[in-house]
Amino acid sequence: MTNRRMGPPALIYLPHIESTNDFLSSLLAKSEPKPGTAITAEFQASGKGRFGKKWHSEPGMNLLLSVLLTPDFLKAREVFYLNMLLSVTVCRVLEKRLPAFSEQISVKWPNDILVDRKKICGLLIQNGFAGDKIQTTIAGLGLNVNQTQFEPFPGGLQPVSMSIIAGKNFDTRDLLFEVIHTLFQNLNEARKNRAVFRTRYLSLLRGGQSGLRFQSRAESKLKMSGKVVDIQDDGRALIDDGQFKKWISIDDWKMLVS
Ligand code: BTN
């Protein structure tokens, strides 16, 4: 690596782009952007969600952000830790900005952020590996800020925005700086004390840790419920149904919201 770590990272603002994650990914392919480089856009023509879904966002209404991270304190198999860290980061910002609703802020495993059981933010984390190391992470997030009309989300989750919740508009630029600042602060904290974010993430899992329901991805009739009593940095969750405990993986199971 050259002098990639020197100097401040860039914040790149784009009025119109296909996808901020894709933009950062192609920047990485052809140059050496500094860790912390952030891309934000007013509008994405092909915003990407998880599992090949699209992420729609009205122009200028919401926060669309991708940040380049180099989480060298994590091994490749601990990559899920970043989902926890980013989820807790967004929840912290929401708790500050929507203090009257902080009890209703939660996480749907692995990383949908909900307020009042409706989806307010989605995360798309894309990693590049070198052996057992995470070389680069593109941490993408779409936070619904001032949009008030939405297409229904596939999968039954209803969308919501900060403006719908609070009954007022928010400055997306302020939120941009707050999310980036909180993310860097949390990354520094995580280097010293990883457990803090795992514990906080566990407490944010929807349902106050009880009565969560899960569905097998391979066999939709196969369901289980219980509370999540532990979570690993590789993303496996330990479910306690009152009788037995079972480790499940996000590749095989999804969490249901009712
Ligand atoms: C999901 O919930 O499925 C994840 C949605 C992630 C959307 C954000 S918006 C900014 C960044 N660029 C993208 O193309 N996707 C992420």
GROMACS .gro file of C-alpha atoms and ligand atoms in nm:
model
  274
    1MET     CA    1   0.000   0.000   0.000
    2THR     CA    2   0.123   0.348  -0.083
    3ASN     CA    3   0.051   0.663   0.115
    4ARG     CA    4  -0.320   0.589   0.097
    5ARG     CA    5  -0.367   0.655   0.467
    6MET     CA    6  -0.229   1.010   0.464
    7GLY     CA    7  -0.442   1.323   0.443
    8PRO     CA    8  -0.812   1.361   0.505
    9PRO     CA    9  -1.059   1.140   0.322
   10ALA     CA   10  -1.286   1.294   0.058
   11LEU     CA   11  -1.657   1.354   0.077
   12ILE     CA   12  -1.792   1.329  -0.276
   13TYR     CA   13  -2.133   1.476  -0.346
   14LEU     CA   14  -2.312   1.368  -0.663
   15PRO     CA   15  -2.647   1.507  -0.774
   16HIS     CA   16  -2.732   1.199  -0.982
   17ILE     CA   17  -2.566   0.857  -0.993
   18GLU     CA   18  -2.656   0.495  -1.060
   19SER     CA   19  -2.563   0.378  -0.711
   20THR     CA   20  -2.328   0.526  -0.450
   21ASN     CA   21  -2.206   0.174  -0.359
   22ASP     CA   22  -2.127   0.101  -0.726
   23PHE     CA   23  -1.956   0.439  -0.765
   24LEU     CA   24  -1.729   0.371  -0.467
   25SER     CA   25  -1.664   0.019  -0.589
   26SER     CA   26  -1.546   0.143  -0.931
   27LEU     CA   27  -1.340   0.416  -0.764
   28LEU     CA   28  -1.169   0.139  -0.566
   29ALA     CA   29  -1.106  -0.060  -0.882
   30LYS     CA   30  -0.923   0.222  -1.056
   31SER     CA   31  -0.763   0.432  -0.779
   32GLU     CA   32  -0.672   0.428  -0.411
   33PRO     CA   33  -0.940   0.627  -0.230
   34LYS     CA   34  -0.854   0.698   0.133
   35PRO     CA   35  -1.030   0.504   0.406
   36GLY     CA   36  -1.321   0.717   0.518
   37THR     CA   37  -1.398   0.839   0.167
   38ALA     CA   38  -1.771   0.896   0.152
   39ILE     CA   39  -2.004   0.921  -0.146
   40THR     CA   40  -2.345   1.080  -0.118
   41ALA     CA   41  -2.605   1.150  -0.386
   42GLU     CA   42  -2.933   1.333  -0.427
   43PHE     CA   43  -3.068   1.059  -0.650
   44GLN     CA   44  -2.975   0.705  -0.751
   45ALA     CA   45  -3.107   0.571  -1.079
   46SER     CA   46  -3.026   0.210  -0.978
   47GLY     CA   47  -3.004   0.213  -0.600
   48LYS     CA   48  -2.924  -0.136  -0.477
   49GLY     CA   49  -3.079  -0.323  -0.188
   50ARG     CA   50  -2.986  -0.659  -0.040
   51PHE     CA   51  -3.062  -0.986  -0.222
   52GLY     CA   52  -3.063  -0.808  -0.562
   53LYS     CA   53  -3.355  -0.583  -0.469
   54LYS     CA   54  -3.377  -0.220  -0.579
   55TRP     CA   55  -3.362   0.075  -0.341
   56HIS     CA   56  -3.598   0.354  -0.448
   57SER     CA   57  -3.563   0.702  -0.307
   58GLU     CA   58  -3.724   1.026  -0.426
   59PRO     CA   59  -3.471   1.290  -0.543
   60GLY     CA   60  -3.326   1.505  -0.265
   61MET     CA   61  -3.548   1.360   0.008
   62ASN     CA   62  -3.331   1.105   0.185
   63LEU     CA   63  -2.979   1.019   0.291
   64LEU     CA   64  -2.798   0.795   0.042
   65LEU     CA   65  -2.446   0.725   0.157
   66SER     CA   66  -2.155   0.489   0.099
   67VAL     CA   67  -1.841   0.503   0.312
   68LEU     CA   68  -1.513   0.323   0.251
   69LEU     CA   69  -1.383   0.146   0.562
   70THR     CA   70  -1.071  -0.061   0.623
   71PRO     CA   71  -1.164  -0.254   0.937
   72ASP     CA   72  -0.823  -0.411   0.990
   73PHE     CA   73  -0.912  -0.518   1.346
   74LEU     CA   74  -1.156  -0.777   1.206
   75LYS     CA   75  -1.090  -1.111   1.040
   76ALA     CA   76  -1.284  -1.219   0.732
   77ARG     CA   77  -1.494  -1.459   0.937
   78GLU     CA   78  -1.592  -1.175   1.172
   79VAL     CA   79  -1.739  -0.967   0.895
   80PHE     CA   80  -2.088  -0.960   1.045
   81TYR     CA   81  -1.953  -0.739   1.321
   82LEU     CA   82  -1.972  -0.452   1.071
   83ASN     CA   83  -2.347  -0.505   1.032
   84MET     CA   84  -2.380  -0.471   1.408
   85LEU     CA   85  -2.158  -0.164   1.424
   86LEU     CA   86  -2.337   0.013   1.140
   87SER     CA   87  -2.683  -0.079   1.274
   88VAL     CA   88  -2.595   0.056   1.618
   89THR     CA   89  -2.452   0.371   1.456
   90VAL     CA   90  -2.774   0.448   1.267
   91CYS     CA   91  -2.984   0.370   1.575
   92ARG     CA   92  -2.771   0.609   1.784
   93VAL     CA   93  -2.832   0.891   1.537
   94LEU     CA   94  -3.204   0.814   1.529
   95GLU     CA   95  -3.222   0.804   1.909
   96LYS     CA   96  -3.072   1.154   1.915
   97ARG     CA   97  -3.293   1.293   1.641
   98LEU     CA   98  -3.616   1.117   1.741
   99PRO     CA   99  -3.581   1.114   2.122
  100ALA     CA  100  -3.955   1.079   2.181
  101PHE     CA  101  -3.952   0.756   1.978
  102SER     CA  102  -3.631   0.597   2.103
  103GLU     CA  103  -3.819   0.305   2.262
  104GLN     CA  104  -3.960   0.218   1.920
  105ILE     CA  105  -3.626   0.207   1.740
  106SER     CA  106  -3.513  -0.148   1.670
  107VAL     CA  107  -3.317  -0.374   1.438
  108LYS     CA  108  -3.459  -0.655   1.232
  109TRP     CA  109  -3.183  -0.912   1.208
  110PRO     CA  110  -2.949  -0.875   1.031
  111ASN     CA  111  -2.963  -0.505   0.952
  112ASP     CA  112  -3.296  -0.342   0.874
  113ILE     CA  113  -3.352  -0.045   1.100
  114LEU     CA  114  -3.711  -0.006   1.212
  115VAL     CA  115  -3.912   0.256   1.395
  116ASP     CA  116  -4.248   0.141   1.518
  117ARG     CA  117  -4.196  -0.187   1.324
  118LYS     CA  118  -4.161  -0.001   0.994
  119LYS     CA  119  -3.841   0.018   0.792
  120ILE     CA  120  -3.663   0.353   0.811
  121CYS     CA  121  -3.315   0.250   0.695
  122GLY     CA  122  -3.151  -0.029   0.498
  123LEU     CA  123  -2.783  -0.120   0.496
  124LEU     CA  124  -2.586  -0.272   0.212
  125ILE     CA  125  -2.237  -0.375   0.315
  126GLN     CA  126  -1.999  -0.503   0.047
  127ASN     CA  127  -1.660  -0.642   0.146
  128GLY     CA  128  -1.336  -0.716  -0.035
  129PHE     CA  129  -1.122  -0.989   0.121
  130ALA     CA  130  -0.752  -1.069   0.106
  131GLY     CA  131  -0.695  -1.412   0.256
  132ASP     CA  132  -0.842  -1.409   0.606
  133LYS     CA  133  -0.847  -1.026   0.618
  134ILE     CA  134  -1.115  -0.776   0.528
  135GLN     CA  135  -0.932  -0.548   0.288
  136THR     CA  136  -1.207  -0.297   0.218
  137THR     CA  137  -1.567  -0.246   0.318
  138ILE     CA  138  -1.821  -0.035   0.136
  139ALA     CA  139  -2.075   0.056   0.401
  140GLY     CA  140  -2.388   0.172   0.216
  141LEU     CA  141  -2.697   0.306   0.380
  142GLY     CA  142  -3.028   0.449   0.270
  143LEU     CA  143  -3.203   0.644   0.545
  144ASN     CA  144  -3.556   0.767   0.479
  145VAL     CA  145  -3.557   1.128   0.594
  146ASN     CA  146  -3.815   1.359   0.435
  147GLN     CA  147  -3.999   1.133   0.192
  148THR     CA  148  -4.364   1.084   0.282
  149GLN     CA  149  -4.500   0.864   0.001
  150PHE     CA  150  -4.356   0.518  -0.062
  151GLU     CA  151  -4.414   0.218  -0.281
  152PRO     CA  152  -4.482  -0.078  -0.052
  153PHE     CA  153  -4.161  -0.268   0.020
  154PRO     CA  154  -4.153  -0.628  -0.099
  155GLY     CA  155  -4.150  -0.878   0.184
  156GLY     CA  156  -4.423  -0.708   0.385
  157LEU     CA  157  -4.213  -0.454   0.574
  158GLN     CA  158  -4.379  -0.114   0.561
  159PRO     CA  159  -4.158   0.188   0.492
  160VAL     CA  160  -4.146   0.498   0.708
  161SER     CA  161  -3.933   0.814   0.727
  162MET     CA  162  -3.807   1.043   1.001
  163SER     CA  163  -4.042   1.310   0.874
  164ILE     CA  164  -4.349   1.083   0.897
  165ILE     CA  165  -4.250   0.984   1.251
  166ALA     CA  166  -4.166   1.332   1.382
  167GLY     CA  167  -4.411   1.538   1.177
  168LYS     CA  168  -4.134   1.772   1.062
  169ASN     CA  169  -3.855   1.784   0.807
  170PHE     CA  170  -3.485   1.724   0.878
  171ASP     CA  171  -3.171   1.866   0.717
  172THR     CA  172  -3.020   1.577   0.522
  173ARG     CA  173  -2.677   1.748   0.521
  174ASP     CA  174  -2.669   1.767   0.901
  175LEU     CA  175  -2.767   1.402   0.915
  176LEU     CA  176  -2.494   1.312   0.667
  177PHE     CA  177  -2.225   1.466   0.890
  178GLU     CA  178  -2.375   1.317   1.204
  179VAL     CA  179  -2.387   0.965   1.060
  180ILE     CA  180  -2.028   0.986   0.933
  181HIS     CA  181  -1.903   1.134   1.260
  182THR     CA  182  -2.084   0.872   1.472
  183LEU     CA  183  -1.959   0.593   1.247
  184PHE     CA  184  -1.593   0.696   1.283
  185GLN     CA  185  -1.635   0.747   1.656
  186ASN     CA  186  -1.789   0.400   1.689
  187LEU     CA  187  -1.517   0.239   1.477
  188ASN     CA  188  -1.253   0.385   1.708
  189GLU     CA  189  -1.446   0.266   2.012
  190ALA     CA  190  -1.488  -0.082   1.860
  191ARG     CA  191  -1.112  -0.116   1.819
  192LYS     CA  192  -1.083  -0.084   2.197
  193ASN     CA  193  -1.399  -0.258   2.308
  194ARG     CA  194  -1.584  -0.476   2.063
  195ALA     CA  195  -1.832  -0.619   2.310
  196VAL     CA  196  -2.011  -0.284   2.358
  197PHE     CA  197  -2.159  -0.292   2.009
  198ARG     CA  198  -2.252  -0.660   2.016
  199THR     CA  199  -2.440  -0.607   2.342
  200ARG     CA  200  -2.612  -0.296   2.213
  201TYR     CA  201  -2.706  -0.471   1.889
  202LEU     CA  202  -2.859  -0.759   2.084
  203SER     CA  203  -3.068  -0.518   2.287
  204LEU     CA  204  -3.190  -0.348   1.970
  205LEU     CA  205  -3.316  -0.667   1.807
  206ARG     CA  206  -3.686  -0.623   1.759
  207GLY     CA  207  -3.934  -0.751   2.008
  208GLY     CA  208  -3.741  -0.668   2.322
  209GLN     CA  209  -3.563  -1.002   2.277
  210SER     CA  210  -3.870  -1.218   2.313
  211GLY     CA  211  -4.116  -1.372   2.074
  212LEU     CA  212  -3.904  -1.318   1.764
  213ARG     CA  213  -4.005  -1.535   1.468
  214PHE     CA  214  -3.778  -1.685   1.205
  215GLN     CA  215  -3.847  -1.855   0.874
  216SER     CA  216  -3.626  -2.099   0.689
  217ARG     CA  217  -3.514  -1.960   0.352
  218ALA     CA  218  -3.514  -2.308   0.195
  219GLU     CA  219  -3.845  -2.428   0.339
  220SER     CA  220  -4.090  -2.142   0.395
  221LYS     CA  221  -4.320  -2.356   0.610
  222LEU     CA  222  -4.038  -2.417   0.853
  223LYS     CA  223  -4.059  -2.153   1.125
  224MET     CA  224  -3.928  -2.110   1.476
  225SER     CA  225  -3.966  -1.851   1.746
  226GLY     CA  226  -3.775  -1.755   2.053
  227LYS     CA  227  -3.540  -1.493   2.180
  228VAL     CA  228  -3.190  -1.417   2.056
  229VAL     CA  229  -2.959  -1.481   2.349
  230ASP     CA  230  -2.626  -1.447   2.175
  231ILE     CA  231  -2.479  -1.336   1.847
  232GLN     CA  232  -2.141  -1.411   1.689
  233ASP     CA  233  -1.921  -1.182   1.482
  234ASP     CA  234  -1.984  -1.420   1.190
  235GLY     CA  235  -2.359  -1.345   1.209
  236ARG     CA  236  -2.489  -1.662   1.368
  237ALA     CA  237  -2.760  -1.602   1.625
  238LEU     CA  238  -2.838  -1.827   1.920
  239ILE     CA  239  -3.214  -1.871   1.953
  240ASP     CA  240  -3.371  -1.987   2.278
  241ASP     CA  241  -3.726  -2.114   2.230
  242GLY     CA  242  -3.774  -2.179   2.600
  243GLN     CA  243  -3.682  -2.547   2.569
  244PHE     CA  244  -3.383  -2.565   2.338
  245LYS     CA  245  -3.112  -2.338   2.210
  246LYS     CA  246  -3.011  -2.342   1.843
  247TRP     CA  247  -2.753  -2.149   1.641
  248ILE     CA  248  -2.898  -2.018   1.315
  249SER     CA  249  -2.731  -1.840   1.023
  250ILE     CA  250  -2.863  -1.550   0.817
  251ASP     CA  251  -2.790  -1.753   0.503
  252ASP     CA  252  -3.047  -2.012   0.609
  253TRP     CA  253  -3.303  -1.814   0.810
  254LYS     CA  254  -3.476  -1.478   0.794
  255MET     CA  255  -3.647  -1.287   1.069
  256LEU     CA  256  -4.018  -1.213   1.034
  257VAL     CA  257  -4.190  -0.894   1.141
  258SER     CA  258  -4.551  -0.912   1.254
  259BTN     C1  259  -3.165  -0.296   0.188
  259BTN     O1  260  -3.237  -0.269   0.283
  259BTN     O2  261  -3.194  -0.388   0.110
  259BTN     C2  262  -3.036  -0.218   0.170
  259BTN     C3  263  -3.061  -0.084   0.106
  259BTN     C4  264  -2.933  -0.004   0.090
  259BTN     C5  265  -2.954   0.123   0.011
  259BTN     C6  266  -2.831   0.212   0.010
  259BTN     S1  267  -2.865   0.370  -0.057
  259BTN     C7  268  -2.695   0.408  -0.063
  259BTN     C8  269  -2.622   0.281  -0.103
  259BTN     N1  270  -2.613   0.270  -0.247
  259BTN     C9  271  -2.687   0.171  -0.296
  259BTN     O3  272  -2.699   0.143  -0.418
  259BTN     N2  273  -2.745   0.104  -0.196
  259BTN    C10  274  -2.710   0.160  -0.067
   0.00000   0.00000   0.00000
